[in-house]
Structures are given as C-alpha cells and as structure tokens.
Amino acid sequence: MEDASRKARLILGLRQSGVTDNRVLSAIESVPRDMFVPQSMVSHAYDDTALPIDCGQTISQPTVVAWMTAALEVGERMKVLEIGTGSGYQAAILSKLCRRVYTIERHRALLAEAEQRFQELRLSNITSRVGDGTKGWPEQAPFDRIIVTAAAAEPPPALLDQLANGGLMVLPLGDPQGDQSLIRLRRDEQVFHRERIFGVRFVPLIEGEADVERNGCKGLKH
Ligand code: SAH
C-alpha cells in the first residue's frame, strides 16, 4: 500500500477512536510520520503503534499523539512548550497549530536528528534545545500550553510555575516504569485542576542532560 493510503487509513482510525477536532486531524495529515521513524521501521510508519527510535526512546502511538494534541486545545496565537522532543513528530504537529513551539530534549543525538527534520520540512516556528526539561525554559515563560511526553510521578514544579494563568498542561503521570494516566491540568491562579484522560505508557522523564559519552547514541543499537 502507498504511504498516502496508509496515512488516510490512519486518519480514519483516529476519527473512529473519537478524535473529532479537524484542525488536529489535518495537522496530523500534513506531517509525514515516515520521516520521523528509523529507516528500518518505515513500513510501519502509519501503523497506530509506538515505535523505537535512537537512544532507547520511542515515538508515541498516533492515537496518543492525537488525543494529547486535542486535549491541549492549541490556538493559533499560542506559545507551546514541549518536554521530550524525541523524534520531533509531536513538535512538528504542534507547529502547524500554534505561533511557536519550544521543545527540549535531553539526548543531543536525538535533538540533532529532529532539528534536521524540522529544517527539511521548513517548520521555522520551532525553537529547540538540549537540556533538562524538568526545569522548563524560564527565559521564554509563561507558556499558554505545556506538553510533557515522558512520564513522572508528579508534575515538575518548574513547569507548573511556567504555565500561564488559564493555561493547560497535558502529561503522563504515575509509575515512570509502569502504568500511567494521561492527565490534563488547568491553571487557575495557584490552583491546578486535574482531569484524567486515559491510561498510557511512556518512557520515564529523567532529570539532567544525558551523558554525552555514554548516550551520544549514534551507532548504538537499542
Ligand atoms: N515527543 C516525542 C516522544 C519522545 S519519547 C516524539 O514525538 O517522538 C520521550 C522523550 O523524552 C525521549 O526522547 C527522552 O529522551 C526525553 N526526555 C526524558 N526526560 C527528559 C528531560 N528531563 N528533559 C528533556 N527530555 C527528556
């Protein structure tokens, strides 16, 4: 099957799973997921599954990307922070929906690959850097929306601080090595209202930048 029909089937599946926001579905339709997966996985690029990427990480399942993006209720003029760039796929989708995406990844090698994809796709409203996302991006705060694509037991306090009043944060919370729930927080001054979306499994949110010597990841097989 051609990529185009695989993609059309994926979009139909997302719609059937209850994602009805047409802006979100067209953003997903406009980003070639095949460019964000390893060469060896290209034939699975439009399957509705998470896939392994370098550095022992994963590109999330399209259904989860779609639900997280819809739950964020991103507006055209918004500034969005993403923690965990990974392949860059989620950031690319967000970039179609908002004014600017800031994204942070702790693995330098992953970020380098993601940045190359952003350039090839001319996604010029994404700003990215290597670092510890649990500290957020204080120079650019506050953010209208924050999305965390790695799991923690509790939301990092710096991210709560950097969320604008009235803003939304979507993140997986629970056992970083086990079962987690996708949570949406809505900030009302110093109160954060919590809603559970559904159960998920993400790779753990790890404090600190990855050790370049051991985790450069290039050439490592996971
Ligand atoms: N959003 C990604 C999914 C990436 S998986 C995509 O669309 O492909 C989660 C990513 O979070 C991994 O790449 C992992 O290295 C990164 N990560 C984990 N802890 C982090 C931290 N403290 N700061 C920044 N990135 C982190």
JSON list of N, CA and C in Angstrom, two decimals, residues 3-4 8 27 36 39-40 49 58 70 73 78 88 91 93 100 109 114 120 127 139 141 178 190 207 219:
[
{"chain": "A", "resi": 3, "resn": "ASP", "atom": "N", "xyz": [2.08, 5.11, 0.91]},
{"chain": "A", "resi": 3, "resn": "ASP", "atom": "CA", "xyz": [2.05, 5.88, 2.15]},
{"chain": "A", "resi": 3, "resn": "ASP", "atom": "C", "xyz": [0.76, 6.68, 2.29]},
{"chain": "A", "resi": 4, "resn": "ALA", "atom": "N", "xyz": [0.30, 7.27, 1.13]},
{"chain": "A", "resi": 4, "resn": "ALA", "atom": "CA", "xyz": [-0.88, 8.13, 1.18]},
{"chain": "A", "resi": 4, "resn": "ALA", "atom": "C", "xyz": [-2.11, 7.36, 1.66]},
{"chain": "A", "resi": 8, "resn": "ALA", "atom": "N", "xyz": [-4.20, 7.79, 5.07]},
{"chain": "A", "resi": 8, "resn": "ALA", "atom": "CA", "xyz": [-5.65, 8.02, 5.06]},
{"chain": "A", "resi": 8, "resn": "ALA", "atom": "C", "xyz": [-6.35, 7.04, 6.00]},
{"chain": "A", "resi": 27, "resn": "ALA", "atom": "N", "xyz": [-3.57, 18.61, 10.90]},
{"chain": "A", "resi": 27, "resn": "ALA", "atom": "CA", "xyz": [-2.15, 18.77, 11.26]},
{"chain": "A", "resi": 27, "resn": "ALA", "atom": "C", "xyz": [-1.44, 17.41, 11.17]},
{"chain": "A", "resi": 36, "resn": "PHE", "atom": "N", "xyz": [10.03, 10.53, 10.49]},
{"chain": "A", "resi": 36, "resn": "PHE", "atom": "CA", "xyz": [10.37, 10.62, 11.91]},
{"chain": "A", "resi": 36, "resn": "PHE", "atom": "C", "xyz": [10.71, 9.27, 12.54]},
{"chain": "A", "resi": 39, "resn": "GLN", "atom": "N", "xyz": [14.86, 4.23, 9.56]},
{"chain": "A", "resi": 39, "resn": "GLN", "atom": "CA", "xyz": [14.75, 3.63, 8.22]},
{"chain": "A", "resi": 39, "resn": "GLN", "atom": "C", "xyz": [14.14, 2.23, 8.27]},
{"chain": "A", "resi": 40, "resn": "SER", "atom": "N", "xyz": [14.58, 1.44, 9.25]},
{"chain": "A", "resi": 40, "resn": "SER", "atom": "CA", "xyz": [14.13, 0.04, 9.33]},
{"chain": "A", "resi": 40, "resn": "SER", "atom": "C", "xyz": [12.64, -0.08, 9.71]},
{"chain": "A", "resi": 49, "resn": "THR", "atom": "N", "xyz": [0.91, 2.49, 16.19]},
{"chain": "A", "resi": 49, "resn": "THR", "atom": "CA", "xyz": [1.70, 1.94, 17.30]},
{"chain": "A", "resi": 49, "resn": "THR", "atom": "C", "xyz": [2.87, 2.88, 17.58]},
{"chain": "A", "resi": 58, "resn": "THR", "atom": "N", "xyz": [11.13, 6.26, 22.34]},
{"chain": "A", "resi": 58, "resn": "THR", "atom": "CA", "xyz": [10.06, 5.86, 21.41]},
{"chain": "A", "resi": 58, "resn": "THR", "atom": "C", "xyz": [9.37, 7.08, 20.82]},
{"chain": "A", "resi": 70, "resn": "ALA", "atom": "N", "xyz": [-5.27, 17.12, 20.90]},
{"chain": "A", "resi": 70, "resn": "ALA", "atom": "CA", "xyz": [-6.65, 17.62, 21.03]},
{"chain": "A", "resi": 70, "resn": "ALA", "atom": "C", "xyz": [-6.88, 18.16, 22.44]},
{"chain": "A", "resi": 73, "resn": "GLU", "atom": "N", "xyz": [-5.91, 21.75, 23.27]},
{"chain": "A", "resi": 73, "resn": "GLU", "atom": "CA", "xyz": [-6.74, 22.87, 22.74]},
{"chain": "A", "resi": 73, "resn": "GLU", "atom": "C", "xyz": [-5.87, 24.05, 22.33]},
{"chain": "A", "resi": 78, "resn": "MET", "atom": "N", "xyz": [-0.85, 30.87, 20.14]},
{"chain": "A", "resi": 78, "resn": "MET", "atom": "CA", "xyz": [-0.23, 30.40, 21.39]},
{"chain": "A", "resi": 78, "resn": "MET", "atom": "C", "xyz": [1.23, 30.01, 21.29]},
{"chain": "A", "resi": 88, "resn": "GLY", "atom": "N", "xyz": [10.79, 14.38, 17.22]},
{"chain": "A", "resi": 88, "resn": "GLY", "atom": "CA", "xyz": [10.34, 15.67, 16.73]},
{"chain": "A", "resi": 88, "resn": "GLY", "atom": "C", "xyz": [8.92, 15.64, 16.15]},
{"chain": "A", "resi": 91, "resn": "ALA", "atom": "N", "xyz": [6.26, 17.72, 18.07]},
{"chain": "A", "resi": 91, "resn": "ALA", "atom": "CA", "xyz": [6.57, 19.15, 17.91]},
{"chain": "A", "resi": 91, "resn": "ALA", "atom": "C", "xyz": [6.14, 19.62, 16.51]},
{"chain": "A", "resi": 93, "resn": "ILE", "atom": "N", "xyz": [3.73, 18.48, 14.65]},
{"chain": "A", "resi": 93, "resn": "ILE", "atom": "CA", "xyz": [2.27, 18.61, 14.61]},
{"chain": "A", "resi": 93, "resn": "ILE", "atom": "C", "xyz": [1.83, 19.88, 15.33]},
{"chain": "A", "resi": 100, "resn": "ARG", "atom": "N", "xyz": [4.31, 29.44, 18.11]},
{"chain": "A", "resi": 100, "resn": "ARG", "atom": "CA", "xyz": [5.69, 28.97, 18.27]},
{"chain": "A", "resi": 100, "resn": "ARG", "atom": "C", "xyz": [5.75, 27.80, 19.24]},
{"chain": "A", "resi": 109, "resn": "ALA", "atom": "N", "xyz": [21.87, 13.61, 20.51]},
{"chain": "A", "resi": 109, "resn": "ALA", "atom": "CA", "xyz": [21.80, 12.94, 19.20]},
{"chain": "A", "resi": 109, "resn": "ALA", "atom": "C", "xyz": [20.38, 12.94, 18.66]},
{"chain": "A", "resi": 114, "resn": "ALA", "atom": "N", "xyz": [16.12, 15.46, 15.04]},
{"chain": "A", "resi": 114, "resn": "ALA", "atom": "CA", "xyz": [14.82, 16.16, 14.98]},
{"chain": "A", "resi": 114, "resn": "ALA", "atom": "C", "xyz": [14.99, 17.51, 14.30]},
{"chain": "A", "resi": 120, "resn": "GLU", "atom": "N", "xyz": [14.19, 20.26, 7.02]},
{"chain": "A", "resi": 120, "resn": "GLU", "atom": "CA", "xyz": [13.74, 19.70, 5.74]},
{"chain": "A", "resi": 120, "resn": "GLU", "atom": "C", "xyz": [12.27, 20.01, 5.49]},
{"chain": "A", "resi": 127, "resn": "THR", "atom": "N", "xyz": [11.56, 26.19, 18.07]},
{"chain": "A", "resi": 127, "resn": "THR", "atom": "CA", "xyz": [12.85, 26.50, 18.67]},
{"chain": "A", "resi": 127, "resn": "THR", "atom": "C", "xyz": [13.17, 25.34, 19.61]},
{"chain": "A", "resi": 139, "resn": "GLU", "atom": "N", "xyz": [13.40, 31.53, 30.41]},
{"chain": "A", "resi": 139, "resn": "GLU", "atom": "CA", "xyz": [13.57, 32.76, 29.62]},
{"chain": "A", "resi": 139, "resn": "GLU", "atom": "C", "xyz": [12.37, 33.01, 28.73]},
{"chain": "A", "resi": 141, "resn": "ALA", "atom": "N", "xyz": [9.15, 31.76, 29.42]},
{"chain": "A", "resi": 141, "resn": "ALA", "atom": "CA", "xyz": [7.89, 31.61, 30.15]},
{"chain": "A", "resi": 141, "resn": "ALA", "atom": "C", "xyz": [7.18, 32.97, 30.24]},
{"chain": "A", "resi": 178, "resn": "GLY", "atom": "N", "xyz": [5.96, 2.00, 34.82]},
{"chain": "A", "resi": 178, "resn": "GLY", "atom": "CA", "xyz": [4.77, 1.13, 34.69]},
{"chain": "A", "resi": 178, "resn": "GLY", "atom": "C", "xyz": [3.57, 1.86, 34.16]},
{"chain": "A", "resi": 190, "resn": "GLN", "atom": "N", "xyz": [-3.18, 29.90, 41.54]},
{"chain": "A", "resi": 190, "resn": "GLN", "atom": "CA", "xyz": [-2.26, 28.91, 42.13]},
{"chain": "A", "resi": 190, "resn": "GLN", "atom": "C", "xyz": [-2.91, 27.53, 42.27]},
{"chain": "A", "resi": 207, "resn": "GLU", "atom": "N", "xyz": [15.71, 13.35, 35.11]},
{"chain": "A", "resi": 207, "resn": "GLU", "atom": "CA", "xyz": [16.33, 14.65, 35.36]},
{"chain": "A", "resi": 207, "resn": "GLU", "atom": "C", "xyz": [17.75, 14.70, 34.84]},
{"chain": "A", "resi": 219, "resn": "GLY", "atom": "N", "xyz": [25.10, 5.06, 16.44]},
{"chain": "A", "resi": 219, "resn": "GLY", "atom": "CA", "xyz": [25.72, 3.76, 16.23]},
{"chain": "A", "resi": 219, "resn": "GLY", "atom": "C", "xyz": [25.34, 2.74, 17.28]}
]
